[in-house]
Amino acid sequence: MNYWLALPQSVQIALLAIGILLSVASLTSIWLAHARPGRDYQELRLRIRTWWLIVAVFVAAILFNRTVSVTILGFVSFLAFKEYLSLIPTRRADHRVLFWAYLSIPVQFYWVWMGWYGLFIIFIPVYMFLLLPMRMILIGETQGFLRAIGTLQWGLMITVFSLSHMAFMLVLPPETNPAGGAMGLLIYLVFLTEINDVAQYIWGKSLGKSKIAPKVSPNKTVAGFLGGVISTTLLAVVLAPWLTPLLPHEALGAGVLIGLAGFVGDVTISALKRDLGVKDSGAMLPGHGGILDRLDSLTYTAPLFFHYVFFLHY
């Protein structure tokens, strides 16, 4: 209860609103099942249950102290990286290198916990980029070297480095954002990223005809893309005074950024799955697929939004 009372009022309202939305969705799915017994709503109910789980993890990540928050988000990155490795082909020789790749996850999030921006921002892009190929060279296997080191480093960047920006938002000075504190920024980012995905889906189903990237994601349309970006931008401007330090014109830029980056993140992971010949990245989240299927947009929106706000206000 003390943790809840310590939250900014705007954050409390935002979390209650999310809880109400999910409750309405749950009750609606139950009503549909009774009103239309001839139709199968199992996937819908699975998706809603999974969203409850996702929201519960997210709330736990922002509700408690820094150690708990960073640990939870670090574990999410670990699961995403593990899932990524389960998809890509690896050589037997690579298994000895994976230990160092996995070890980089707690080290990266330790820099986050310390609030050490300098090491946080260069540890994986510079130090792991140099360390991992050196370790591969010592093993002595040169066949497939470039593909192996490229896929491993890209995986670390997309699942650990990119996602760790969400955790670093929670250690930013809260006084810089009197409206929502550091937690307000993370709620703003995650909510708008997910709304962008939903809006693109709804606009695409309603008005979409022209495909925007048919070879990568056949369901993505120009109308869905534009509708999602516009919807996300409008909502970004409305929510900014309650959760962020962004001025109206800055919130406008943030909305466009999240809308564009969310789309690119989504189709990038789609391209990865198509290359590997899989529909979903995993089956950990019933109704949603795997961790990467749910975090695909955030792999792009998290670092870009973080640096946008960091440049403007921190």
GROMACS .gro file of C-alpha atoms in nm:
model
  314
    1MET     CA    1   0.000   0.000   0.000
    2ASN     CA    2   0.286   0.239   0.079
    3TYR     CA    3   0.430   0.182  -0.268
    4TRP     CA    4   0.093   0.266  -0.423
    5LEU     CA    5   0.049   0.583  -0.218
    6ALA     CA    6   0.399   0.696  -0.316
    7LEU     CA    7   0.307   0.693  -0.685
    8PRO     CA    8   0.220   1.024  -0.854
    9GLN     CA    9  -0.157   1.068  -0.879
   10SER     CA   10  -0.145   1.066  -1.260
   11VAL     CA   11   0.032   0.728  -1.253
   12GLN     CA   12  -0.230   0.588  -1.014
   13ILE     CA   13  -0.507   0.704  -1.247
   14ALA     CA   14  -0.331   0.556  -1.551
   15LEU     CA   15  -0.289   0.216  -1.385
   16LEU     CA   16  -0.651   0.214  -1.265
   17ALA     CA   17  -0.768   0.305  -1.616
   18ILE     CA   18  -0.568   0.014  -1.763
   19GLY     CA   19  -0.721  -0.219  -1.503
   20ILE     CA   20  -1.072  -0.099  -1.588
   21LEU     CA   21  -1.012  -0.148  -1.962
   22LEU     CA   22  -0.894  -0.505  -1.906
   23SER     CA   23  -1.188  -0.575  -1.673
   24VAL     CA   24  -1.431  -0.453  -1.938
   25ALA     CA   25  -1.255  -0.670  -2.198
   26SER     CA   26  -1.277  -0.975  -1.969
   27LEU     CA   27  -1.648  -0.922  -1.898
   28THR     CA   28  -1.715  -0.867  -2.270
   29SER     CA   29  -1.545  -1.194  -2.362
   30ILE     CA   30  -1.755  -1.380  -2.103
   31TRP     CA   31  -2.074  -1.215  -2.234
   32LEU     CA   32  -1.987  -1.303  -2.594
   33ALA     CA   33  -1.928  -1.665  -2.500
   34HIS     CA   34  -2.276  -1.686  -2.343
   35ALA     CA   35  -2.455  -1.473  -2.604
   36ARG     CA   36  -2.305  -1.655  -2.903
   37PRO     CA   37  -2.238  -2.013  -2.792
   38GLY     CA   38  -2.192  -2.125  -3.151
   39ARG     CA   39  -1.873  -1.920  -3.194
   40ASP     CA   40  -1.531  -1.994  -3.051
   41TYR     CA   41  -1.390  -1.710  -2.842
   42GLN     CA   42  -1.112  -1.916  -2.685
   43GLU     CA   43  -0.832  -1.722  -2.857
   44LEU     CA   44  -0.983  -1.390  -2.748
   45ARG     CA   45  -1.005  -1.508  -2.387
   46LEU     CA   46  -0.647  -1.638  -2.401
   47ARG     CA   47  -0.528  -1.301  -2.532
   48ILE     CA   48  -0.706  -1.113  -2.254
   49ARG     CA   49  -0.568  -1.346  -1.986
   50THR     CA   50  -0.221  -1.297  -2.128
   51TRP     CA   51  -0.269  -0.919  -2.123
   52TRP     CA   52  -0.357  -0.945  -1.752
   53LEU     CA   53  -0.028  -1.129  -1.700
   54ILE     CA   54   0.167  -0.873  -1.904
   55VAL     CA   55   0.012  -0.583  -1.714
   56ALA     CA   56   0.079  -0.755  -1.380
   57VAL     CA   57   0.448  -0.795  -1.467
   58PHE     CA   58   0.462  -0.436  -1.591
   59VAL     CA   59   0.298  -0.299  -1.274
   60ALA     CA   60   0.537  -0.501  -1.058
   61ALA     CA   61   0.825  -0.353  -1.257
   62ILE     CA   62   0.725   0.004  -1.173
   63LEU     CA   63   0.551  -0.032  -0.838
   64PHE     CA   64   0.838  -0.141  -0.617
   65ASN     CA   65   1.192  -0.020  -0.555
   66ARG     CA   66   1.470   0.017  -0.809
   67THR     CA   67   1.622  -0.326  -0.744
   68VAL     CA   68   1.296  -0.513  -0.802
   69SER     CA   69   1.205  -0.303  -1.106
   70VAL     CA   70   1.541  -0.344  -1.280
   71THR     CA   71   1.551  -0.717  -1.197
   72ILE     CA   72   1.207  -0.780  -1.349
   73LEU     CA   73   1.287  -0.591  -1.669
   74GLY     CA   74   1.625  -0.763  -1.686
   75PHE     CA   75   1.449  -1.101  -1.664
   76VAL     CA   76   1.218  -0.998  -1.949
   77SER     CA   77   1.526  -0.921  -2.162
   78PHE     CA   78   1.673  -1.258  -2.066
   79LEU     CA   79   1.356  -1.436  -2.183
   80ALA     CA   80   1.354  -1.237  -2.509
   81PHE     CA   81   1.719  -1.318  -2.578
   82LYS     CA   82   1.669  -1.685  -2.490
   83GLU     CA   83   1.372  -1.702  -2.725
   84TYR     CA   84   1.574  -1.535  -3.001
   85LEU     CA   85   1.852  -1.791  -2.960
   86SER     CA   86   1.597  -2.073  -2.982
   87LEU     CA   87   1.503  -1.944  -3.329
   88ILE     CA   88   1.840  -1.882  -3.494
   89PRO     CA   89   2.070  -2.163  -3.613
   90THR     CA   90   2.388  -2.189  -3.406
   91ARG     CA   91   2.710  -2.385  -3.447
   92ARG     CA   92   2.826  -2.628  -3.179
   93ALA     CA   93   3.130  -2.404  -3.126
   94ASP     CA   94   2.905  -2.106  -3.048
   95HIS     CA   95   2.773  -2.263  -2.730
   96ARG     CA   96   3.086  -2.168  -2.537
   97VAL     CA   97   3.043  -1.806  -2.649
   98LEU     CA   98   2.680  -1.792  -2.540
   99PHE     CA   99   2.788  -1.793  -2.175
  100TRP     CA  100   2.946  -1.451  -2.223
  101ALA     CA  101   2.644  -1.325  -2.413
  102TYR     CA  102   2.412  -1.431  -2.132
  103LEU     CA  103   2.649  -1.284  -1.874
  104SER     CA  104   2.619  -0.946  -2.044
  105ILE     CA  105   2.251  -0.924  -1.944
  106PRO     CA  106   2.298  -0.887  -1.565
  107VAL     CA  107   2.601  -0.664  -1.628
  108GLN     CA  108   2.400  -0.435  -1.858
  109PHE     CA  109   2.118  -0.408  -1.605
  110TYR     CA  110   2.370  -0.353  -1.324
  111TRP     CA  111   2.478  -0.034  -1.504
  112VAL     CA  112   2.109   0.057  -1.522
  113TRP     CA  113   2.063  -0.007  -1.148
  114MET     CA  114   2.362   0.215  -1.076
  115GLY     CA  115   2.230   0.484  -1.307
  116TRP     CA  116   2.568   0.486  -1.484
  117TYR     CA  117   2.464   0.623  -1.821
  118GLY     CA  118   2.816   0.624  -1.969
  119LEU     CA  119   2.868   0.247  -1.937
  120PHE     CA  120   2.503   0.162  -1.998
  121ILE     CA  121   2.515   0.323  -2.340
  122ILE     CA  122   2.842   0.166  -2.463
  123PHE     CA  123   2.874  -0.170  -2.286
  124ILE     CA  124   2.693  -0.388  -2.544
  125PRO     CA  125   2.750  -0.177  -2.860
  126VAL     CA  126   3.125  -0.143  -2.791
  127TYR     CA  127   3.264  -0.383  -2.532
  128MET     CA  128   3.050  -0.689  -2.614
  129PHE     CA  129   3.090  -0.610  -2.984
  130LEU     CA  130   3.467  -0.648  -2.938
  131LEU     CA  131   3.467  -0.928  -2.678
  132LEU     CA  132   3.240  -1.185  -2.846
  133PRO     CA  133   3.436  -1.222  -3.173
  134MET     CA  134   3.761  -1.244  -2.975
  135ARG     CA  135   3.615  -1.534  -2.776
  136MET     CA  136   3.501  -1.702  -3.100
  137ILE     CA  137   3.849  -1.665  -3.249
  138LEU     CA  138   4.004  -1.840  -2.947
  139ILE     CA  139   3.778  -2.139  -3.014
  140GLY     CA  140   3.932  -2.160  -3.361
  141GLU     CA  141   3.619  -2.227  -3.568
  142THR     CA  142   3.621  -2.002  -3.877
  143GLN     CA  143   3.349  -2.169  -4.085
  144GLY     CA  144   3.036  -1.949  -4.057
  145PHE     CA  145   3.219  -1.700  -3.832
  146LEU     CA  146   3.065  -1.383  -3.976
  147ARG     CA  147   2.708  -1.514  -3.971
  148ALA     CA  148   2.748  -1.645  -3.617
  149ILE     CA  149   2.892  -1.327  -3.466
  150GLY     CA  150   2.651  -1.105  -3.661
  151THR     CA  151   2.338  -1.287  -3.546
  152LEU     CA  152   2.460  -1.304  -3.187
  153GLN     CA  153   2.547  -0.934  -3.162
  154TRP     CA  154   2.225  -0.829  -3.335
  155GLY     CA  155   2.027  -1.042  -3.090
  156LEU     CA  156   2.195  -0.876  -2.793
  157MET     CA  157   2.131  -0.532  -2.937
  158ILE     CA  158   1.763  -0.588  -3.010
  159THR     CA  159   1.661  -0.791  -2.702
  160VAL     CA  160   1.895  -0.659  -2.432
  161PHE     CA  161   2.039  -0.321  -2.525
  162SER     CA  162   1.719  -0.182  -2.678
  163LEU     CA  163   1.486  -0.312  -2.407
  164SER     CA  164   1.717  -0.201  -2.124
  165HIS     CA  165   1.624   0.157  -2.212
  166MET     CA  166   1.285   0.092  -2.050
  167ALA     CA  167   1.461   0.010  -1.724
  168PHE     CA  168   1.683   0.317  -1.744
  169MET     CA  169   1.373   0.536  -1.759
  170LEU     CA  170   1.296   0.423  -1.404
  171VAL     CA  171   1.627   0.556  -1.270
  172LEU     CA  172   1.602   0.900  -1.429
  173PRO     CA  173   1.569   1.190  -1.180
  174PRO     CA  174   1.194   1.202  -1.094
  175GLU     CA  175   1.204   1.575  -1.019
  176THR     CA  176   1.259   1.646  -1.390
  177ASN     CA  177   0.913   1.503  -1.456
  178PRO     CA  178   0.687   1.637  -1.178
  179ALA     CA  179   0.375   1.518  -1.362
  180GLY     CA  180   0.445   1.146  -1.358
  181GLY     CA  181   0.800   1.087  -1.240
  182ALA     CA  182   1.017   0.829  -1.411
  183MET     CA  183   0.730   0.578  -1.399
  184GLY     CA  184   0.510   0.813  -1.600
  185LEU     CA  185   0.756   0.806  -1.888
  186LEU     CA  186   0.756   0.425  -1.901
  187ILE     CA  187   0.376   0.404  -1.886
  188TYR     CA  188   0.352   0.665  -2.161
  189LEU     CA  189   0.594   0.472  -2.384
  190VAL     CA  190   0.444   0.126  -2.334
  191PHE     CA  191   0.082   0.239  -2.356
  192LEU     CA  192   0.135   0.439  -2.676
  193THR     CA  193   0.340   0.159  -2.833
  194GLU     CA  194   0.066  -0.096  -2.770
  195ILE     CA  195  -0.210   0.146  -2.876
  196ASN     CA  196  -0.017   0.207  -3.198
  197ASP     CA  197  -0.019  -0.168  -3.269
  198VAL     CA  198  -0.392  -0.192  -3.197
  199ALA     CA  199  -0.476   0.122  -3.398
  200GLN     CA  200  -0.278   0.001  -3.699
  201TYR     CA  201  -0.465  -0.330  -3.684
  202ILE     CA  202  -0.810  -0.166  -3.655
  203TRP     CA  203  -0.749   0.096  -3.926
  204GLY     CA  204  -0.597  -0.167  -4.151
  205LYS     CA  205  -0.896  -0.402  -4.112
  206SER     CA  206  -1.144  -0.118  -4.159
  207LEU     CA  207  -0.996   0.080  -4.448
  208GLY     CA  208  -0.680  -0.098  -4.558
  209LYS     CA  209  -0.643  -0.200  -4.921
  210SER     CA  210  -0.293  -0.109  -5.037
  211LYS     CA  211  -0.025  -0.330  -4.883
  212ILE     CA  212   0.274  -0.145  -4.741
  213ALA     CA  213   0.519  -0.436  -4.711
  214PRO     CA  214   0.349  -0.743  -4.864
  215LYS     CA  215   0.661  -0.961  -4.871
  216VAL     CA  216   0.734  -0.899  -4.504
  217SER     CA  217   0.394  -0.856  -4.340
  218PRO     CA  218   0.099  -0.911  -4.576
  219ASN     CA  219  -0.156  -0.776  -4.326
  220LYS     CA  220   0.012  -0.433  -4.298
  221THR     CA  221  -0.156  -0.166  -4.508
  222VAL     CA  222  -0.093   0.200  -4.586
  223ALA     CA  223  -0.423   0.298  -4.421
  224GLY     CA  224  -0.336   0.098  -4.111
  225PHE     CA  225   0.008   0.254  -4.090
  226LEU     CA  226  -0.114   0.612  -4.134
  227GLY     CA  227  -0.416   0.560  -3.908
  228GLY     CA  228  -0.195   0.415  -3.637
  229VAL     CA  229   0.057   0.699  -3.652
  230ILE     CA  230  -0.214   0.967  -3.647
  231SER     CA  231  -0.407   0.801  -3.361
  232THR     CA  232  -0.088   0.752  -3.159
  233THR     CA  233   0.022   1.112  -3.217
  234LEU     CA  234  -0.313   1.257  -3.105
  235LEU     CA  235  -0.314   1.042  -2.792
  236ALA     CA  236   0.050   1.133  -2.722
  237VAL     CA  237  -0.039   1.503  -2.714
  238VAL     CA  238  -0.339   1.440  -2.485
  239LEU     CA  239  -0.149   1.223  -2.233
  240ALA     CA  240   0.179   1.417  -2.227
  241PRO     CA  241   0.083   1.678  -1.960
  242TRP     CA  242  -0.027   1.399  -1.723
  243LEU     CA  243   0.269   1.164  -1.754
  244THR     CA  244   0.567   1.345  -1.908
  245PRO     CA  245   0.761   1.675  -1.905
  246LEU     CA  246   0.702   1.711  -2.279
  247LEU     CA  247   0.562   2.036  -2.416
  248PRO     CA  248   0.278   2.009  -2.674
  249HIS     CA  249   0.507   2.036  -2.977
  250GLU     CA  250   0.750   1.789  -2.819
  251ALA     CA  251   0.466   1.544  -2.751
  252LEU     CA  252   0.364   1.578  -3.116
  253GLY     CA  253   0.715   1.468  -3.216
  254ALA     CA  254   0.708   1.185  -2.961
  255GLY     CA  255   0.379   1.053  -3.100
  256VAL     CA  256   0.509   1.052  -3.458
  257LEU     CA  257   0.833   0.890  -3.340
  258ILE     CA  258   0.655   0.611  -3.150
  259GLY     CA  259   0.412   0.553  -3.437
  260LEU     CA  260   0.687   0.523  -3.698
  261ALA     CA  261   0.933   0.330  -3.478
  262GLY     CA  262   0.663   0.091  -3.359
  263PHE     CA  263   0.579   0.000  -3.717
  264VAL     CA  264   0.946  -0.053  -3.809
  265GLY     CA  265   1.007  -0.267  -3.500
  266ASP     CA  266   0.704  -0.480  -3.582
  267VAL     CA  267   0.801  -0.546  -3.944
  268THR     CA  268   1.167  -0.601  -3.852
  269ILE     CA  269   1.078  -0.892  -3.624
  270SER     CA  270   0.832  -1.011  -3.890
  271ALA     CA  271   1.118  -1.014  -4.142
  272LEU     CA  272   1.326  -1.218  -3.897
  273LYS     CA  273   1.049  -1.474  -3.855
  274ARG     CA  274   0.992  -1.497  -4.229
  275ASP     CA  275   1.361  -1.556  -4.286
  276LEU     CA  276   1.356  -1.836  -4.030
  277GLY     CA  277   1.027  -1.978  -4.161
  278VAL     CA  278   0.826  -1.946  -3.837
  279LYS     CA  279   0.486  -1.785  -3.774
  280ASP     CA  280   0.544  -1.694  -3.408
  281SER     CA  281   0.866  -1.643  -3.218
  282GLY     CA  282   0.746  -1.880  -2.946
  283ALA     CA  283   0.446  -2.006  -2.748
  284MET     CA  284   0.514  -1.857  -2.406
  285LEU     CA  285   0.220  -1.613  -2.422
  286PRO     CA  286  -0.109  -1.793  -2.506
  287GLY     CA  287  -0.292  -1.613  -2.785
  288HIS     CA  288   0.004  -1.387  -2.856
  289GLY     CA  289   0.287  -1.622  -2.949
  290GLY     CA  290   0.623  -1.553  -2.792
  291ILE     CA  291   0.793  -1.274  -2.598
  292LEU     CA  292   0.936  -1.119  -2.916
  293ASP     CA  293   0.590  -1.116  -3.075
  294ARG     CA  294   0.475  -0.888  -2.795
  295LEU     CA  295   0.792  -0.679  -2.759
  296ASP     CA  296   0.870  -0.634  -3.128
  297SER     CA  297   0.758  -0.270  -3.148
  298LEU     CA  298   0.923  -0.182  -2.815
  299THR     CA  299   1.263  -0.293  -2.945
  300TYR     CA  300   1.256   0.022  -3.158
  301THR     CA  301   1.034   0.262  -2.962
  302ALA     CA  302   1.213   0.217  -2.626
  303PRO     CA  303   1.562   0.341  -2.726
  304LEU     CA  304   1.437   0.607  -2.969
  305PHE     CA  305   1.183   0.755  -2.727
  306PHE     CA  306   1.432   0.740  -2.440
  307HIS     CA  307   1.697   0.938  -2.626
  308TYR     CA  308   1.436   1.182  -2.757
  309VAL     CA  309   1.325   1.266  -2.401
  310PHE     CA  310   1.678   1.247  -2.262
  311PHE     CA  311   1.801   1.501  -2.517
  312LEU     CA  312   1.514   1.740  -2.452
  313HIS     CA  313   1.487   1.731  -2.072
  314TYR     CA  314   1.770   1.546  -1.896
   0.00000   0.00000   0.00000
